[in-house]
XYZ file of C-alpha atoms in Angstrom:
568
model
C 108.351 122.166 122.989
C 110.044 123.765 119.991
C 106.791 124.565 117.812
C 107.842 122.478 113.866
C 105.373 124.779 112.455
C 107.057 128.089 113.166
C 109.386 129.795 111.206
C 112.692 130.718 112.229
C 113.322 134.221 113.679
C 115.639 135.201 110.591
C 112.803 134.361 108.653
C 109.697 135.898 110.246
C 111.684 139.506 110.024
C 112.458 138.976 106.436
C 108.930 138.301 105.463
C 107.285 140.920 108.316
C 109.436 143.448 106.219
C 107.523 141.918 102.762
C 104.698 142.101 104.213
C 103.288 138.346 104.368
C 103.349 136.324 107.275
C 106.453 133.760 106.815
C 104.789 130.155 104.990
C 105.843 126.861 106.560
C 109.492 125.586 105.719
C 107.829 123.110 103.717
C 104.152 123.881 102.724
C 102.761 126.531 100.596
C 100.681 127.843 103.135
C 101.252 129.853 106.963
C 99.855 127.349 109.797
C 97.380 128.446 111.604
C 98.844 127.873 114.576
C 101.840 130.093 113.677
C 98.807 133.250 113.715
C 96.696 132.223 116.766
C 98.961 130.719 118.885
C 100.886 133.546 119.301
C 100.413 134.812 122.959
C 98.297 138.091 121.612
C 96.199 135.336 119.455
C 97.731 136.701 116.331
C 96.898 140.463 116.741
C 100.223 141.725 116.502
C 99.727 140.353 112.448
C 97.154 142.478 111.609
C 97.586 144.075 108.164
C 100.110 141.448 107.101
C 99.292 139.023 103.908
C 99.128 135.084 104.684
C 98.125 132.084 102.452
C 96.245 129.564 104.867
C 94.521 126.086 103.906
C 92.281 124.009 105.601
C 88.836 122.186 106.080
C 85.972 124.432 107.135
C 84.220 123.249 110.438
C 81.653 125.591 110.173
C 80.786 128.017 107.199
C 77.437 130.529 106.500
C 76.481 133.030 103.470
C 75.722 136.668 105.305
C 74.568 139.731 104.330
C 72.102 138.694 101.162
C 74.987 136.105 99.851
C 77.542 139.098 99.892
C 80.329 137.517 101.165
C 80.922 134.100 103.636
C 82.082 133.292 106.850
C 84.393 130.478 107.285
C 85.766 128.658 110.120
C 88.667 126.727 109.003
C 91.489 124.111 110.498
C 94.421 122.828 109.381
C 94.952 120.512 112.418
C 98.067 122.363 113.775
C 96.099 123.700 116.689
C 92.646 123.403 117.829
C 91.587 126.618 117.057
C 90.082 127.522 113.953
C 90.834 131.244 111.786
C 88.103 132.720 110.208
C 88.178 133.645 107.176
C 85.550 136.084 105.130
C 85.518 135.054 101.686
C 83.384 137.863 99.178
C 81.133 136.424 96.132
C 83.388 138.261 93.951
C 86.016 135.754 94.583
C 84.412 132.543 94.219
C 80.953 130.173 94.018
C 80.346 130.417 97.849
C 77.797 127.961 98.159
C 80.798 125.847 97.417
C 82.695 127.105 100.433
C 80.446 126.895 103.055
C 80.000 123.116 103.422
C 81.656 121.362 106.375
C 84.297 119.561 105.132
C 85.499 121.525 102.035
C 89.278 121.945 101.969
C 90.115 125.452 100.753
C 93.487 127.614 100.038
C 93.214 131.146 99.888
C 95.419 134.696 100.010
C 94.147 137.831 102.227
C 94.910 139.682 104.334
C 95.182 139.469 108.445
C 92.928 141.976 109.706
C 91.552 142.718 113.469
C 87.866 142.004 113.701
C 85.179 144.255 115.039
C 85.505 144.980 119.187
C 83.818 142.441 121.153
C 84.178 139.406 118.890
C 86.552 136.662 120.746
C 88.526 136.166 118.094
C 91.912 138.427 118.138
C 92.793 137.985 114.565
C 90.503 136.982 110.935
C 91.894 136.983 107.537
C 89.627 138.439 104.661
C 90.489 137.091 101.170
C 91.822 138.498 98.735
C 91.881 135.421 96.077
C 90.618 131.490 96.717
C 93.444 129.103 95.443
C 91.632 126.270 95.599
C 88.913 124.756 96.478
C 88.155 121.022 97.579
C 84.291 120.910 97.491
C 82.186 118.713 99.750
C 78.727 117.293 98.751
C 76.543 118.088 102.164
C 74.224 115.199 101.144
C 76.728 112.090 101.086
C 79.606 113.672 103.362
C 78.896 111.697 106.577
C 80.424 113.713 109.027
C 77.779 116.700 108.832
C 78.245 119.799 111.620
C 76.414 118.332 114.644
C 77.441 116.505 118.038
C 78.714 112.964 116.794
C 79.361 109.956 119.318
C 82.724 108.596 119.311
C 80.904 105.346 118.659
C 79.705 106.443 115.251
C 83.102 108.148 114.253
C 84.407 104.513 114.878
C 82.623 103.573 111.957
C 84.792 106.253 109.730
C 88.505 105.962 110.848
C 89.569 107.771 107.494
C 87.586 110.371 108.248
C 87.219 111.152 112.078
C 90.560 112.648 112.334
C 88.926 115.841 110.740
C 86.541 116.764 114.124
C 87.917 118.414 117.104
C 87.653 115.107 119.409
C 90.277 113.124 117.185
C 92.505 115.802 115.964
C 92.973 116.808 119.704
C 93.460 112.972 120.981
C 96.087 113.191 118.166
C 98.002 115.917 118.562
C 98.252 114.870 122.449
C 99.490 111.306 121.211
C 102.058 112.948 119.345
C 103.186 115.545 122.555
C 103.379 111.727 124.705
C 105.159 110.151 122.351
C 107.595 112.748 121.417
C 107.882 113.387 125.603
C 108.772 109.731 125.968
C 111.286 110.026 123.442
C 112.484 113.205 125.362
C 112.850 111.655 128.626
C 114.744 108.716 128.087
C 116.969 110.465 125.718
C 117.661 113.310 128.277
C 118.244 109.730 131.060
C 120.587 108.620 128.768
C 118.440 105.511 126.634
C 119.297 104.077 123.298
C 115.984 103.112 121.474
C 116.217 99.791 120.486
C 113.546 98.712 117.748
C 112.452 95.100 118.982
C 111.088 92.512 116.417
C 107.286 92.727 115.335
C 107.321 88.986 114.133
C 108.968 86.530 117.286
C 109.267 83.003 118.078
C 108.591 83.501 122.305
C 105.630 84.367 124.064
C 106.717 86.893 126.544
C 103.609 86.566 128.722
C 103.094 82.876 128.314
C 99.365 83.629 128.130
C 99.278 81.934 124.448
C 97.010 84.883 123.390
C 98.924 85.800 120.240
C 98.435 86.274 116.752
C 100.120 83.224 114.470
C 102.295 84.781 111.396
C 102.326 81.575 108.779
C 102.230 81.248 104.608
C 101.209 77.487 105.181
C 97.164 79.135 104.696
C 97.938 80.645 101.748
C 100.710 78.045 100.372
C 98.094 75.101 100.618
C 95.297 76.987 98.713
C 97.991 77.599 95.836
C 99.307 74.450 95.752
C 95.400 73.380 95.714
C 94.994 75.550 92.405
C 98.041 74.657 91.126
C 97.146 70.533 91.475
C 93.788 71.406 90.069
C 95.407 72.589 87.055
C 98.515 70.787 86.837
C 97.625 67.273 88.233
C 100.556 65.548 90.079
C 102.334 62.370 88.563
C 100.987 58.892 89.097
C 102.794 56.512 90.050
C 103.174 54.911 86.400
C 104.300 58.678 85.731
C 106.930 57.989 88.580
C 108.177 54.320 87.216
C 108.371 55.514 83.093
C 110.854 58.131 84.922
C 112.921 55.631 86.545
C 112.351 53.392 83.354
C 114.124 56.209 81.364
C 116.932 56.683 83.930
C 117.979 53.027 83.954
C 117.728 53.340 79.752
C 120.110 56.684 79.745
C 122.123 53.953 82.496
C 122.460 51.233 80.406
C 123.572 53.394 77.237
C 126.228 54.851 78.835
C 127.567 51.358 80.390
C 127.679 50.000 76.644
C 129.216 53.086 75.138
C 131.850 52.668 77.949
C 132.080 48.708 77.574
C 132.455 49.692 73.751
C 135.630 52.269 74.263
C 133.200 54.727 72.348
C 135.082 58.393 71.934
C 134.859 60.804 75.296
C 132.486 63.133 73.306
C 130.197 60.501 72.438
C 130.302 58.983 76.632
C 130.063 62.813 77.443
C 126.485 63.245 75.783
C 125.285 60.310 77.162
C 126.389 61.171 80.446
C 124.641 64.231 80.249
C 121.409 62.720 79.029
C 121.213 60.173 81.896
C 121.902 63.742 83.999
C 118.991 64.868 82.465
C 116.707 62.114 83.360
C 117.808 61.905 86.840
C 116.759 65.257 87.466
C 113.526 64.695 85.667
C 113.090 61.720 87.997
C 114.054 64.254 90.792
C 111.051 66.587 89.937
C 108.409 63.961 89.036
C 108.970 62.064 92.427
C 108.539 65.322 94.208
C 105.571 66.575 92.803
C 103.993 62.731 93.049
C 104.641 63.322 97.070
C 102.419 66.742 97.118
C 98.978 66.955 98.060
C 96.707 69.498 98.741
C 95.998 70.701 102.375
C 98.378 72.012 105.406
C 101.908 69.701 105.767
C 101.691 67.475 108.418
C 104.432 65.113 110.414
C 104.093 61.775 110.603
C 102.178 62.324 114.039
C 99.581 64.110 112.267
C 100.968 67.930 113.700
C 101.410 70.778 111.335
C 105.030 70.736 110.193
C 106.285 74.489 110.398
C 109.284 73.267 109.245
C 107.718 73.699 105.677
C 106.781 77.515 106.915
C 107.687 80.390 105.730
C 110.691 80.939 109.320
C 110.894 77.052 109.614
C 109.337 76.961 113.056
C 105.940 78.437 114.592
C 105.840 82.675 114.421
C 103.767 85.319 116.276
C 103.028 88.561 115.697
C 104.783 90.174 119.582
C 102.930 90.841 122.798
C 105.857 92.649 124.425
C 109.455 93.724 122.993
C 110.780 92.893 126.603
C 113.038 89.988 126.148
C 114.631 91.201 123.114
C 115.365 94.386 123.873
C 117.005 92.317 127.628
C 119.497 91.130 125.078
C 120.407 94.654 124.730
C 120.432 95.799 128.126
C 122.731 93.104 128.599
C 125.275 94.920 126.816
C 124.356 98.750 126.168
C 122.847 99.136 130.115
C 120.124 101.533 129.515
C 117.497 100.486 126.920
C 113.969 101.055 125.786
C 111.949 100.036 122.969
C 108.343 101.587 121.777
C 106.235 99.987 119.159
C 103.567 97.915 118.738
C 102.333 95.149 120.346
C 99.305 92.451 119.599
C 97.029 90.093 121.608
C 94.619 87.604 120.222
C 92.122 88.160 123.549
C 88.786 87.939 122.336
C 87.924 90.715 124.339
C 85.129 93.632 123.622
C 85.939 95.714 126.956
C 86.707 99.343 126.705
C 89.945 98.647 127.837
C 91.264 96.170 125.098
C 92.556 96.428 121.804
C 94.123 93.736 119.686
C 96.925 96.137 118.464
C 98.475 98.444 120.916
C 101.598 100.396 121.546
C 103.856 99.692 124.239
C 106.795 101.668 125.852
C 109.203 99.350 127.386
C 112.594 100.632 129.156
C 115.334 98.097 130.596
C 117.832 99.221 133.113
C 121.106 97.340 133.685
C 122.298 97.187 137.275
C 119.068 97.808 138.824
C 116.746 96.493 141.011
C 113.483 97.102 142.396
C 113.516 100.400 143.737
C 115.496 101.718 140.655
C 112.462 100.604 138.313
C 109.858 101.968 140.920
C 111.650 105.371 140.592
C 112.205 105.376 137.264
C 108.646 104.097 136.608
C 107.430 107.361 138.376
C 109.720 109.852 137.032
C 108.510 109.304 133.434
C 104.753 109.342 134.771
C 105.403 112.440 136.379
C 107.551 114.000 133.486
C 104.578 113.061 130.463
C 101.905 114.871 132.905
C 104.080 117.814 133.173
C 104.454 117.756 129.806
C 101.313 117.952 128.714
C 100.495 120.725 130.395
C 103.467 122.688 129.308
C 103.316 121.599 125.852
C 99.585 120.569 125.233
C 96.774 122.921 127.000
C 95.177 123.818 125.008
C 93.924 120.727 123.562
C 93.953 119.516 127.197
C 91.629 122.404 127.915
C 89.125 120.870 125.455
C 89.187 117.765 126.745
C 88.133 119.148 130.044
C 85.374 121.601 128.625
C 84.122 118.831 126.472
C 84.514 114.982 128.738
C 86.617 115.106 131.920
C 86.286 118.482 133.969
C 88.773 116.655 136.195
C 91.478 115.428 133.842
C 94.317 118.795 134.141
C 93.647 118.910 137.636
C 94.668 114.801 137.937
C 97.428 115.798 135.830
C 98.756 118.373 137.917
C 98.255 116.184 141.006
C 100.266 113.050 139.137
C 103.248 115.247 138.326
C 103.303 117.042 141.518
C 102.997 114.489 144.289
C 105.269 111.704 145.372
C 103.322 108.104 144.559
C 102.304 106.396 147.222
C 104.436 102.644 147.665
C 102.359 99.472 149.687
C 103.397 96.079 149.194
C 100.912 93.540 147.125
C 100.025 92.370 151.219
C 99.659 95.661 152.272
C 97.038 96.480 149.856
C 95.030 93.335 150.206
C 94.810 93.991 153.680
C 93.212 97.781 153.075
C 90.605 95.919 150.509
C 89.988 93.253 152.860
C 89.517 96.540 155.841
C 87.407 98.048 153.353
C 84.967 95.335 152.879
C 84.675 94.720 156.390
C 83.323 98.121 156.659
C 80.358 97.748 153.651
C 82.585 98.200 150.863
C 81.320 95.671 148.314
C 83.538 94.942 145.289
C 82.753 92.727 142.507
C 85.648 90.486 142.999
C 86.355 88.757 146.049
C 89.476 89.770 147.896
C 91.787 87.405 149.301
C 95.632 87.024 149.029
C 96.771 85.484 145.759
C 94.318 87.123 143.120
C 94.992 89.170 140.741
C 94.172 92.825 141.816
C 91.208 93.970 139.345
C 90.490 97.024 137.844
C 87.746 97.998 140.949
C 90.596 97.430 143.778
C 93.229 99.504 142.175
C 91.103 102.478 141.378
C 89.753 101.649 144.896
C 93.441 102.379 146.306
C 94.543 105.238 143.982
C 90.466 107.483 143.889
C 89.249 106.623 147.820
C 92.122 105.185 149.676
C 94.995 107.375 148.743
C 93.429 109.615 145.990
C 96.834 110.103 144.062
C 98.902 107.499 142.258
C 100.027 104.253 143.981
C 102.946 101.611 143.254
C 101.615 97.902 144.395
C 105.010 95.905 144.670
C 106.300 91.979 145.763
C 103.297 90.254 143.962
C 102.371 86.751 144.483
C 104.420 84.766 141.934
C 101.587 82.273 140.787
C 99.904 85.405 138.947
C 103.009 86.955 137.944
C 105.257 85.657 134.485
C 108.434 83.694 134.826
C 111.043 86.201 133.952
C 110.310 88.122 137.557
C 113.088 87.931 140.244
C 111.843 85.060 143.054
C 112.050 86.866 146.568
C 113.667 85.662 149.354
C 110.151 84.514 150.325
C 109.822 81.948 147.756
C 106.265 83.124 147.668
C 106.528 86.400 146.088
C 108.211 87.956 143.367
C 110.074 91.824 143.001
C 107.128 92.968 140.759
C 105.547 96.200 140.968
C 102.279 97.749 139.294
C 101.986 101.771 138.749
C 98.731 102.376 139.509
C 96.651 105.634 138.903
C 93.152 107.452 139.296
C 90.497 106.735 135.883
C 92.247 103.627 134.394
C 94.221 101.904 137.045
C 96.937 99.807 136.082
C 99.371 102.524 134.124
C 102.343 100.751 134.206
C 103.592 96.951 134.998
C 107.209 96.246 135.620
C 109.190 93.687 137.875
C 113.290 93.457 138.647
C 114.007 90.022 136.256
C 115.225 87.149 137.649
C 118.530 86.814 136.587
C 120.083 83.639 137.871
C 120.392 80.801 135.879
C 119.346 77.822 137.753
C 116.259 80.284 139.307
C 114.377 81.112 135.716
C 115.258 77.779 133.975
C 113.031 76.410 137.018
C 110.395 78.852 136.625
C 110.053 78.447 132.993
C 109.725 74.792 133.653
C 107.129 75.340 136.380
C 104.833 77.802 133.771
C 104.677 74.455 131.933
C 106.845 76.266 129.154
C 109.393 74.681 126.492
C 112.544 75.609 127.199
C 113.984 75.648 123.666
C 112.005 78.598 122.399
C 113.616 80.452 125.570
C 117.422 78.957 125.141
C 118.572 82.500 123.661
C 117.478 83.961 126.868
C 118.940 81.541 129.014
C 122.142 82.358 127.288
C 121.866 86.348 128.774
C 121.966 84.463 132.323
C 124.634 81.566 131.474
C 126.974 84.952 130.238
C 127.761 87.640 131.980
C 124.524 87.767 133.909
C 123.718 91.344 135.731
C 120.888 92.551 137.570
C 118.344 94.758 135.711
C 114.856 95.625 135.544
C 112.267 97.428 133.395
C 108.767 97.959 132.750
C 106.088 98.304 129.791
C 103.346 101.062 129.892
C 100.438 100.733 127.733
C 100.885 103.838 125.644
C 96.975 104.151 124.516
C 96.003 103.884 128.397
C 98.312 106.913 128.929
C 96.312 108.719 126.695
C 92.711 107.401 128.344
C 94.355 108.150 131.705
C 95.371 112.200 130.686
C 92.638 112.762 128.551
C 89.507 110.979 130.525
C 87.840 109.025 127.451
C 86.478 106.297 128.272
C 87.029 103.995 125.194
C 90.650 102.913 124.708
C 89.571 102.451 120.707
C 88.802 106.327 120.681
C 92.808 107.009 121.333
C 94.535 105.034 118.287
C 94.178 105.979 114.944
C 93.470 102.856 113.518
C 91.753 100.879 116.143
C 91.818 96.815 116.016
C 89.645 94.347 118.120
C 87.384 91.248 117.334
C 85.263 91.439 114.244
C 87.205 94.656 113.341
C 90.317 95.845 110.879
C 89.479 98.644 108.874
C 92.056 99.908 106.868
């Protein structure tokens, strides 16, 4: 992965020949990566000048107050540079505090044999200085749960934990990118706000201005009462007066200037009729039909909105014409759910493929599994390397098995049938196994850690627990679906080859117990130049959980949502 931090070749010699290590393109400061990355750790620098910024992790006074050490980050890497900072330069009680952002100029110099770091810069001036009061700053330098960071979002991206789970993110989501570029994918950016529930689980989010219409309007009554009725008949009253003026000035052959001005006060008092009979018909509270439902006609789209739960069946309107489509953004679900496995705002990656079936999503389903692991641990190691050190000893190993080794394939029967085996010999899982349920998270890890130990593809699920857009086997029973599952989290992926005959998914949708009319735009992709295609979604953040072995699915988004929680 081309390194954004580094500075062109050109460059580097320029600057090596002033003397200074090359500064970003466009920061007043040298990364830190750009010194310690370097495969001899940033020895090869030594004597060079560098201006370098960043928080100090750890800092102490040495030697009687003489001079500080520093440990500082600037998030481009997960190492830190020290830095030794003399009392000559600067207050140093004010640089030692975990958290305080400084900028200074020195010089790279090699540090005393035996030390592990390669490379240290002692200072020649401090720049500046963005102190840190030890007694309120609340992320002090000891061991903090990932629970407690929760409760500082703005903050925890400053410790190692987050920084790493972020720069990782970033490597996924700029390898996702990669991959479908390099297959040939347009990204297609779906709608946020939608009128369809792709799941039909109802679990969404409503988007309406009918809350906050009705509480204005409330104010607004409150201090502009609406017209009474005798308000509404001295309107009319006045209208039928302006009426009968202009009748007698017409009756009377007055001049076409004087019929003119009447005509335009009678225009006058119809439209002040106009206003007063609409304001008599508002009251306070949410619109309502006749049959006592809310009447999103009066909402802010005209009809009932959502925030999405999938960009699926948009972006099928594009695969329906451009043939290989994906879309990545996020997605919402209103599940009042606390598990470590559920957010209420998540990120989905969601490829379509025209002309494709089945097999063709499996395949492509693995390929991009296979190609994230890989690069990670071309791109990423280091940071993966402190994930490993620090909570999964395990997790480069499982990705090194996951982009290595071909995925296992069993069909939805076939794997019910090795859970049911299983319990016949003393396995004992929480949730009964029998064909037609919905494979939980104990049986899939059950196939992909003991059975098989490597990934597994579950395909030709039961159509009852599957939604309505899934092609209808031959069976009548089952449906082409297929779930990616993988060692930690389970399911990784969930895709299916869509059903795309006419007659087949009207019936389906009817059978869900769905409207049709919300769905009529997708019926038109099958009553026009139908085609075969298929895709997928994979839940970016349990990517993340699955490569990096947290355990909290809130610990790998930035700004994590779920119930009772929205900070920021």
């Amino acid at each position: 992965m081309a390194d954004a931090s580094s500075p062109p070749t050109d460059q580097l010699a320029a600057a090596t020949l002033n003397n200074e290590v090359p500064k970003a393109q466009f920061s007043d400061r040298v990364p830190i990566r750009s010194i310690i990355s370097r495969p001899d750790g940033g020895s090869g620098l030594a004597g060079l000048k560098a201006r370098v910024g960043g928080w100090v992790k750890t800092g102490r006074k040495a030697d009687k107050d003489a001079f500080a050490f520093l440990e500082i980050n600037d998030g481009s890497c997960a190492a830190n540079l020290q830095v030794i900072v003399e009392a000559s330069l600067g207050e140093l009680s004010q640089l030692v505090p975990t958290g305080t952002c400084i900028v200074v100029d020195g010089h790279l110099k090699l540090p005393p044999a035996g030390t592990k770091q390669k490379i240290e810069l002692r200072a020649d001036m401090v720049i500046h200085v963005g102190p840190v009061d030890p007694a309120k700053y609340p992320l002090p330098k000891m061991r903090l749960t990932l629970e407690f960071l929760r409760d500082f979002v703005h903050l925890r991206s400053r410790t190692n934990t987050i920084s790493a789970v972020a720069r990782i993110r970033n490597a996924l989501a700029f390898a996702t990118h990669t991959f479908f570029n390099k297959e040939g994918f347009l990204y297609v950016h779906t709608p946020i706000v939608t009128t369809s529930d792709c799941e039909g689980a109802g679990e969404m989010f409503q988007v309406t201005t009918l809350l906050s219409e009705a509480e204005r309007l409330e104010k607004e009554l409150l201090q502009n009462p609406p017209p009474t009725e005798a308000d509404v008949e001295a309107a009319k009253f006045v209208v039928v007066e302006k009426g009968e003026v202009v009748s007698q000035l017409k009756a009377a052959k007055a001049s076409k200037s004087e019929i003119a001005a009447a005509v335009d006060q009678l225009k006058i008092s119809k439209e002040s009729l106009a206003k007063v009979e609409e304001r008599s018909k508002l009251k306070p509270g949410i619109p309502k039909k006749d049959d006592g439902k809310v009447d999103y006609g009066k909402d802010f789209f005209a009809r009932q909105a959502f925030l999405t739960v999938s960009g699926q069946l948009q972006v099928e309107s594009y695969v329906c014409a451009l043939s290989s489509v994906y879309t990545f953004g996020p997605t919402f679900r209103a599940e009042n759910s606390h598990t470590s496995r559920h957010l209420a705002e998540f990120w989905m990656v969601e490829p379509e493929i025209a002309f494709a079936e089945l097999k063709d999503d499996m395949n492509c389903a693995e390929a991009y599994v296979k190609f994230m692991c890989q690069w990670l641990l071309d791109n990423c190691l280091e940071d993966m390397e402190f994930m490993a050190d620090k909570f999964d000893k395990g997790c480069i190993d499982r990705l090194k098995l996951v982009a290595s080794t071909p995925f296992i394939r069993v069909t939805y029967t076939e794997a019910v049938e090795i859970l049911e085996e299983a319990v016949k010999n003393g396995k004992k899982f929480e949730n009964e196994v029998k064909w037609g349920i919905d494979l939980a998270s104990e049986h899939e890890r059950f196939l992909t850690e003991v059975k098989f130990q490597k990934p597994v593809i579950v395909y030709n699920y039961p159509k009852d627990i599957k939604a309505f857009y899934m092609r209808l086997n031959d069976d009548l029973k089952t449906v082409a679906a297929m779930d990616v599952l993988v060692p930690k989290v389970g399911e990784l992926i969930g895709g299916s080859q869509r059903e795309e005959r006419y007659e087949v998914i009207q019936s389906r949708i009817k059978e869900m117990g769905l409207p049709l009319e919300p769905y009529e735009w997708y019926l038109d992709l099958r009553r026009y130049g139908t085609v075969k295609h298929a895709g997928f979604g994979l839940g970016f953040e349990r990517m993340i959980l699955f490569a990096t072995g947290l355990e909290n699915i809130r610990d790998v988004i930035p700004f994590p949502r779920y119930p009772g929680r929205a900070d920021l």
